[in-house]
């Protein structure tokens, strides 16, 4: 896992391949040609790229109108502005009307670290996954995002793709097929299940290797499809490993931890730990420093899990003794 890959490059390559075969595909963006890596699309299909300027609400409304006219728009913008400024249009113009719009939130999580809380996209999953009809996906590597773009294109209806700009290792093979509502088991284990999405998936795998040195064998799930969620994979993890840890570069409230915990509490209750942003505004800092600040390094994850397991076992013994 030494070589790192930029998901934006894989996104553009996959979209261009589809656009060459289907003239309905277009891009709508908000003065974000560079950050959305859309220059190659503009060069090849200048008549199919619509730049509305820094006007995110108009951008989503225009995309909905294009979809109503039979086109398939991919809306490309920084996730913090796409989901924050245009949430009403996403709700009404896209989700409520089941418009065939593909929303692509770039530079998610702490990618804009030095620009501070206004640019951190750590609420975008919470804002989008609550909307009916909107599929929410957080790809973990370049292979998966290419498959996600194809699946979004084939899906008749709205999709939100959370695109990380921080280079990550490749976890999948070229023939990997993405399916909405289906998680992937990247490592098997019976003692604990680690669940990640996006850039936290490979960090979960690295933490699992560290925990193995302590005799704890972890199952690792890539939960790239957040809505719909793979409840069967969560159920299986609950039954087989009895404990779950969710790891995300997002607020714990409303994100991956919330989605998984909602399923656990309704179906197969077990202890669940969330590692992510604990309901605070993240400060101005380097991206890697922010990830470290919120405990998202592999060693930090492993250490937090070990501490949590001790607390869980202690509490379990206390409850047993009291009863």
Tab-separated table of C-alpha atoms in Angstrom:
chain	number	residue	atom	x	y	z
A	1	UNK	CA	0.000	0.000	0.000
A	2	UNK	CA	2.945	2.349	-0.644
A	3	UNK	CA	1.775	3.985	-3.889
A	4	UNK	CA	-0.862	6.663	-3.429
A	5	UNK	CA	-3.623	7.567	-5.877
A	6	UNK	CA	-5.700	10.722	-6.405
A	7	UNK	CA	-9.412	9.891	-6.525
A	8	UNK	CA	-10.106	12.996	-8.614
A	9	UNK	CA	-8.040	11.660	-11.499
A	10	UNK	CA	-9.875	8.337	-11.441
A	11	UNK	CA	-13.194	10.201	-11.221
A	12	UNK	CA	-12.451	12.280	-14.320
A	13	UNK	CA	-11.151	9.315	-16.305
A	14	UNK	CA	-14.276	7.286	-15.565
A	15	UNK	CA	-16.592	10.200	-16.384
A	16	UNK	CA	-14.816	10.920	-19.662
A	17	UNK	CA	-15.133	7.291	-20.698
A	18	UNK	CA	-18.873	7.433	-20.081
A	19	UNK	CA	-19.248	10.837	-21.750
A	20	UNK	CA	-17.630	9.590	-24.948
A	21	UNK	CA	-20.356	6.968	-25.224
A	22	UNK	CA	-23.302	9.061	-23.995
A	23	UNK	CA	-23.787	12.663	-25.149
A	24	UNK	CA	-26.284	13.292	-22.338
A	25	UNK	CA	-23.524	13.463	-19.728
A	26	UNK	CA	-22.496	16.967	-18.728
A	27	UNK	CA	-20.780	18.780	-15.867
A	28	UNK	CA	-22.135	21.730	-13.881
A	29	UNK	CA	-19.709	23.517	-11.575
A	30	UNK	CA	-19.153	26.681	-9.570
A	31	UNK	CA	-15.879	28.233	-10.705
A	32	UNK	CA	-14.185	25.017	-9.544
A	33	UNK	CA	-12.594	23.761	-12.752
A	34	UNK	CA	-9.241	23.048	-11.135
A	35	UNK	CA	-10.354	21.694	-7.754
A	36	UNK	CA	-12.890	19.431	-9.478
A	37	UNK	CA	-10.230	18.254	-11.958
A	38	UNK	CA	-12.602	19.034	-14.826
A	39	UNK	CA	-10.102	20.609	-17.251
A	40	UNK	CA	-9.809	17.447	-19.349
A	41	UNK	CA	-13.603	17.274	-19.652
A	42	UNK	CA	-13.735	20.925	-20.738
A	43	UNK	CA	-11.040	20.339	-23.359
A	44	UNK	CA	-12.892	17.391	-24.867
A	45	UNK	CA	-16.506	18.499	-24.402
A	46	UNK	CA	-16.565	22.313	-24.016
A	47	UNK	CA	-20.232	22.471	-25.016
A	48	UNK	CA	-21.144	20.088	-22.177
A	49	UNK	CA	-19.548	21.929	-19.263
A	50	UNK	CA	-21.602	24.659	-17.568
A	51	UNK	CA	-19.815	26.975	-15.132
A	52	UNK	CA	-22.339	29.078	-13.203
A	53	UNK	CA	-19.727	30.900	-11.127
A	54	UNK	CA	-19.762	31.058	-7.345
A	55	UNK	CA	-23.508	30.448	-7.109
A	56	UNK	CA	-24.070	27.014	-5.626
A	57	UNK	CA	-27.850	27.274	-5.283
A	58	UNK	CA	-28.158	28.234	-8.946
A	59	UNK	CA	-25.734	25.454	-9.820
A	60	UNK	CA	-27.981	22.742	-8.341
A	61	UNK	CA	-31.098	24.346	-9.794
A	62	UNK	CA	-29.518	24.466	-13.251
A	63	UNK	CA	-28.508	20.815	-12.915
A	64	UNK	CA	-32.060	19.839	-11.992
A	65	UNK	CA	-33.338	21.702	-15.074
A	66	UNK	CA	-30.810	19.943	-17.292
A	67	UNK	CA	-31.883	16.596	-15.846
A	68	UNK	CA	-35.523	17.441	-16.538
A	69	UNK	CA	-34.559	18.068	-20.166
A	70	UNK	CA	-33.039	14.598	-20.465
A	71	UNK	CA	-29.374	15.269	-19.735
A	72	UNK	CA	-27.343	13.567	-16.997
A	73	UNK	CA	-25.541	16.318	-15.048
A	74	UNK	CA	-22.631	15.668	-12.710
A	75	UNK	CA	-22.470	18.619	-10.306
A	76	UNK	CA	-18.852	19.140	-9.232
A	77	UNK	CA	-18.025	21.479	-6.354
A	78	UNK	CA	-16.297	21.629	-2.989
A	79	UNK	CA	-18.403	19.501	-0.692
A	80	UNK	CA	-18.606	22.131	2.042
A	81	UNK	CA	-20.274	24.593	-0.342
A	82	UNK	CA	-22.282	22.138	-2.411
A	83	UNK	CA	-24.001	20.593	0.611
A	84	UNK	CA	-24.032	23.662	2.849
A	85	UNK	CA	-25.088	26.508	0.579
A	86	UNK	CA	-27.335	24.505	-1.735
A	87	UNK	CA	-28.974	22.134	0.746
A	88	UNK	CA	-32.474	23.466	0.058
A	89	UNK	CA	-32.027	23.004	-3.682
A	90	UNK	CA	-30.625	19.504	-3.117
A	91	UNK	CA	-33.675	18.705	-1.007
A	92	UNK	CA	-36.372	20.275	-3.183
A	93	UNK	CA	-35.056	20.402	-6.752
A	94	UNK	CA	-33.175	17.111	-6.651
A	95	UNK	CA	-34.295	14.672	-3.931
A	96	UNK	CA	-37.981	15.605	-3.681
A	97	UNK	CA	-38.361	15.531	-7.460
A	98	UNK	CA	-36.162	12.438	-7.836
A	99	UNK	CA	-34.097	14.315	-10.424
A	100	UNK	CA	-31.411	12.346	-12.219
A	101	UNK	CA	-28.616	14.547	-10.851
A	102	UNK	CA	-25.240	13.276	-9.640
A	103	UNK	CA	-23.871	15.507	-6.882
A	104	UNK	CA	-20.099	15.244	-6.469
A	105	UNK	CA	-18.696	16.824	-3.316
A	106	UNK	CA	-14.954	17.337	-3.784
A	107	UNK	CA	-12.325	18.176	-1.142
A	108	UNK	CA	-14.291	16.459	1.602
A	109	UNK	CA	-13.306	16.077	5.234
A	110	UNK	CA	-10.215	18.099	6.194
A	111	UNK	CA	-8.814	18.537	2.681
A	112	UNK	CA	-8.921	22.341	3.044
A	113	UNK	CA	-7.246	22.159	6.460
A	114	UNK	CA	-5.533	25.536	6.438
A	115	UNK	CA	-8.762	27.341	5.461
A	116	UNK	CA	-10.522	26.427	8.684
A	117	UNK	CA	-14.041	25.595	9.796
A	118	UNK	CA	-15.764	27.343	6.864
A	119	UNK	CA	-14.085	24.907	4.473
A	120	UNK	CA	-14.019	21.678	6.475
A	121	UNK	CA	-16.598	19.326	4.956
A	122	UNK	CA	-17.338	17.264	8.053
A	123	UNK	CA	-21.130	17.581	8.034
A	124	UNK	CA	-21.864	16.706	4.402
A	125	UNK	CA	-22.809	13.057	4.961
A	126	UNK	CA	-25.195	14.007	7.772
A	127	UNK	CA	-26.908	16.646	5.637
A	128	UNK	CA	-27.338	14.391	2.622
A	129	UNK	CA	-28.065	10.943	4.045
A	130	UNK	CA	-31.200	12.203	5.803
A	131	UNK	CA	-32.830	13.052	2.456
A	132	UNK	CA	-35.115	10.368	0.974
A	133	UNK	CA	-34.227	9.035	-2.511
A	134	UNK	CA	-30.672	10.390	-2.364
A	135	UNK	CA	-27.999	7.681	-2.554
A	136	UNK	CA	-24.909	8.660	-0.523
A	137	UNK	CA	-21.517	7.112	-1.337
A	138	UNK	CA	-17.999	7.643	0.050
A	139	UNK	CA	-15.466	5.738	-2.133
A	140	UNK	CA	-12.252	4.523	-0.516
A	141	UNK	CA	-9.809	4.393	-3.451
A	142	UNK	CA	-9.320	5.135	-7.144
A	143	UNK	CA	-10.681	1.770	-8.302
A	144	UNK	CA	-13.836	2.110	-6.269
A	145	UNK	CA	-14.572	5.691	-7.290
A	146	UNK	CA	-14.377	4.718	-10.979
A	147	UNK	CA	-16.909	1.976	-10.276
A	148	UNK	CA	-19.060	4.404	-8.266
A	149	UNK	CA	-19.169	6.885	-11.173
A	150	UNK	CA	-20.407	4.121	-13.473
A	151	UNK	CA	-22.992	2.960	-10.922
A	152	UNK	CA	-24.211	6.547	-10.420
A	153	UNK	CA	-24.568	6.962	-14.177
A	154	UNK	CA	-26.612	3.758	-14.433
A	155	UNK	CA	-28.800	4.667	-11.454
A	156	UNK	CA	-31.961	6.550	-12.408
A	157	UNK	CA	-32.187	9.140	-9.651
A	158	UNK	CA	-30.090	11.394	-7.423
A	159	UNK	CA	-26.702	10.372	-6.031
A	160	UNK	CA	-24.224	12.165	-3.755
A	161	UNK	CA	-20.576	11.099	-4.122
A	162	UNK	CA	-18.158	12.333	-1.450
A	163	UNK	CA	-14.810	12.744	-3.190
A	164	UNK	CA	-11.625	12.887	-1.166
A	165	UNK	CA	-8.676	14.845	-2.608
A	166	UNK	CA	-6.057	13.363	-0.262
A	167	UNK	CA	-4.099	10.609	-2.085
A	168	UNK	CA	-4.769	7.138	-0.677
A	169	UNK	CA	-3.447	3.596	-1.258
A	170	UNK	CA	-5.234	1.283	-3.680
A	171	UNK	CA	-7.305	-1.326	-1.855
A	172	UNK	CA	-9.232	-2.951	-4.704
A	173	UNK	CA	-8.498	-4.729	-7.962
A	174	UNK	CA	-9.552	-3.316	-11.331
A	175	UNK	CA	-12.525	-5.672	-11.609
A	176	UNK	CA	-14.107	-4.455	-8.372
A	177	UNK	CA	-17.801	-3.663	-8.891
A	178	UNK	CA	-19.580	-1.195	-6.625
A	179	UNK	CA	-23.201	-1.776	-5.621
A	180	UNK	CA	-25.416	0.589	-3.657
A	181	UNK	CA	-26.243	-0.822	-0.233
A	182	UNK	CA	-23.401	-3.360	-0.247
A	183	UNK	CA	-20.375	-3.193	2.057
A	184	UNK	CA	-17.114	-4.995	1.325
A	185	UNK	CA	-15.168	-7.103	3.817
A	186	UNK	CA	-11.472	-6.305	3.300
A	187	UNK	CA	-10.186	-8.313	6.258
A	188	UNK	CA	-11.828	-11.029	8.313
A	189	UNK	CA	-11.693	-11.395	12.084
A	190	UNK	CA	-13.826	-12.640	14.984
A	191	UNK	CA	-12.861	-10.306	17.849
A	192	UNK	CA	-13.995	-6.898	16.616
A	193	UNK	CA	-15.268	-5.129	13.487
A	194	UNK	CA	-13.731	-1.894	12.243
A	195	UNK	CA	-15.904	0.040	9.762
A	196	UNK	CA	-14.557	2.874	7.635
A	197	UNK	CA	-15.361	4.850	4.510
A	198	UNK	CA	-13.335	7.056	2.209
A	199	UNK	CA	-9.810	7.697	3.471
A	200	UNK	CA	-10.508	6.058	6.852
A	201	UNK	CA	-10.879	2.601	5.301
A	202	UNK	CA	-7.160	2.078	4.694
A	203	UNK	CA	-6.433	3.520	8.134
A	204	UNK	CA	-8.808	0.949	9.618
A	205	UNK	CA	-6.885	-1.777	7.800
A	206	UNK	CA	-3.584	-0.460	9.144
A	207	UNK	CA	-5.028	-0.312	12.673
A	208	UNK	CA	-6.246	-3.895	12.309
A	209	UNK	CA	-2.684	-5.017	11.600
A	210	UNK	CA	-1.487	-3.253	14.734
A	211	UNK	CA	-4.266	-4.777	16.845
A	212	UNK	CA	-3.359	-8.206	15.507
A	213	UNK	CA	-0.022	-7.833	17.284
A	214	UNK	CA	-2.035	-7.658	20.519
A	215	UNK	CA	-3.924	-10.844	19.683
A	216	UNK	CA	-7.060	-9.015	18.492
A	217	UNK	CA	-8.223	-10.114	15.047
A	218	UNK	CA	-10.399	-7.476	13.412
A	219	UNK	CA	-12.886	-7.698	10.611
A	220	UNK	CA	-12.629	-4.574	8.424
A	221	UNK	CA	-15.628	-3.373	6.427
A	222	UNK	CA	-15.546	-0.677	3.770
A	223	UNK	CA	-18.959	0.954	4.167
A	224	UNK	CA	-18.749	3.182	1.097
A	225	UNK	CA	-22.520	3.061	0.613
A	226	UNK	CA	-23.850	5.065	3.546
A	227	UNK	CA	-27.372	5.417	2.189
A	228	UNK	CA	-28.599	2.801	1.622
A	229	UNK	CA	-26.566	1.082	4.329
A	230	UNK	CA	-25.691	-2.605	4.250
A	231	UNK	CA	-27.686	-3.639	7.333
A	232	UNK	CA	-26.998	-7.322	6.693
A	233	UNK	CA	-23.232	-6.762	6.896
A	234	UNK	CA	-23.730	-4.827	10.138
A	235	UNK	CA	-25.945	-7.597	11.547
A	236	UNK	CA	-23.340	-10.197	10.668
A	237	UNK	CA	-20.602	-8.144	12.305
A	238	UNK	CA	-22.685	-7.783	15.465
A	239	UNK	CA	-23.354	-11.511	15.700
A	240	UNK	CA	-19.847	-12.646	14.806
A	241	UNK	CA	-17.606	-10.103	16.540
A	242	UNK	CA	-19.876	-8.608	19.240
A	243	UNK	CA	-18.242	-5.152	19.034
A	244	UNK	CA	-18.076	-2.479	16.330
A	245	UNK	CA	-15.866	0.576	15.838
A	246	UNK	CA	-16.736	3.225	13.215
A	247	UNK	CA	-13.945	5.480	11.924
A	248	UNK	CA	-14.711	8.651	9.950
A	249	UNK	CA	-13.325	12.061	8.951
A	250	UNK	CA	-16.728	13.537	9.753
A	251	UNK	CA	-18.863	14.563	12.674
A	252	UNK	CA	-19.861	11.533	14.731
A	253	UNK	CA	-23.408	12.895	14.894
A	254	UNK	CA	-25.176	12.129	11.629
A	255	UNK	CA	-22.306	10.388	9.873
A	256	UNK	CA	-21.078	6.801	9.581
A	257	UNK	CA	-21.189	6.128	13.323
A	258	UNK	CA	-24.780	7.366	13.517
A	259	UNK	CA	-25.859	5.341	10.484
A	260	UNK	CA	-24.322	2.131	11.821
A	261	UNK	CA	-25.511	2.713	15.398
A	262	UNK	CA	-29.081	3.267	14.190
A	263	UNK	CA	-28.982	-0.143	12.562
A	264	UNK	CA	-27.306	-1.836	15.533
A	265	UNK	CA	-29.749	-0.539	18.133
A	266	UNK	CA	-32.774	-1.602	16.106
A	267	UNK	CA	-31.551	-5.037	15.062
A	268	UNK	CA	-28.631	-6.585	16.975
A	269	UNK	CA	-27.509	-4.394	19.915
A	270	UNK	CA	-23.794	-4.577	20.751
A	271	UNK	CA	-21.265	-1.985	22.012
A	272	UNK	CA	-20.353	0.548	19.302
A	273	UNK	CA	-17.503	3.077	19.397
A	274	UNK	CA	-17.231	6.085	17.110
A	275	UNK	CA	-13.873	7.651	16.250
A	276	UNK	CA	-14.266	10.964	14.468
A	277	UNK	CA	-15.152	14.591	15.174
A	278	UNK	CA	-16.938	14.739	18.548
A	279	UNK	CA	-19.366	17.608	17.938
A	280	UNK	CA	-16.878	20.478	17.698
A	281	UNK	CA	-15.718	22.885	15.001
A	282	UNK	CA	-12.331	21.775	13.716
A	283	UNK	CA	-9.602	24.432	13.899
A	284	UNK	CA	-7.284	25.807	11.246
A	285	UNK	CA	-4.436	23.365	10.735
A	286	UNK	CA	-2.627	21.128	8.280
A	287	UNK	CA	-4.808	18.275	6.994
A	288	UNK	CA	-2.651	15.520	8.494
A	289	UNK	CA	-2.471	17.378	11.783
A	290	UNK	CA	-6.267	17.546	11.893
A	291	UNK	CA	-6.561	13.842	11.209
A	292	UNK	CA	-4.147	13.229	14.071
A	293	UNK	CA	-6.013	15.691	16.298
A	294	UNK	CA	-9.191	13.654	15.990
A	295	UNK	CA	-7.470	10.313	16.476
A	296	UNK	CA	-7.576	9.096	12.887
A	297	UNK	CA	-3.993	7.852	12.614
A	298	UNK	CA	-3.596	4.069	12.521
A	299	UNK	CA	-1.669	3.931	15.799
A	300	UNK	CA	-4.164	6.270	17.450
A	301	UNK	CA	-7.079	4.130	16.294
A	302	UNK	CA	-5.435	0.970	17.627
A	303	UNK	CA	-4.658	2.610	20.976
A	304	UNK	CA	-8.195	3.981	21.317
A	305	UNK	CA	-9.680	0.575	20.513
A	306	UNK	CA	-7.489	-1.146	23.134
A	307	UNK	CA	-8.572	1.367	25.778
A	308	UNK	CA	-12.212	0.986	24.794
A	309	UNK	CA	-12.080	-2.795	24.946
A	310	UNK	CA	-10.717	-2.575	28.485
A	311	UNK	CA	-13.561	-0.231	29.474
A	312	UNK	CA	-16.196	-2.411	27.810
A	313	UNK	CA	-14.948	-5.561	29.535
A	314	UNK	CA	-14.721	-3.759	32.878
A	315	UNK	CA	-18.259	-2.410	32.580
A	316	UNK	CA	-19.512	-5.821	31.517
A	317	UNK	CA	-17.980	-7.422	34.619
A	318	UNK	CA	-19.495	-4.745	36.850
A	319	UNK	CA	-22.950	-5.258	35.347
A	320	UNK	CA	-22.625	-9.016	35.718
A	321	UNK	CA	-21.592	-8.735	39.367
A	322	UNK	CA	-24.455	-6.338	40.141
A	323	UNK	CA	-27.053	-8.655	38.672
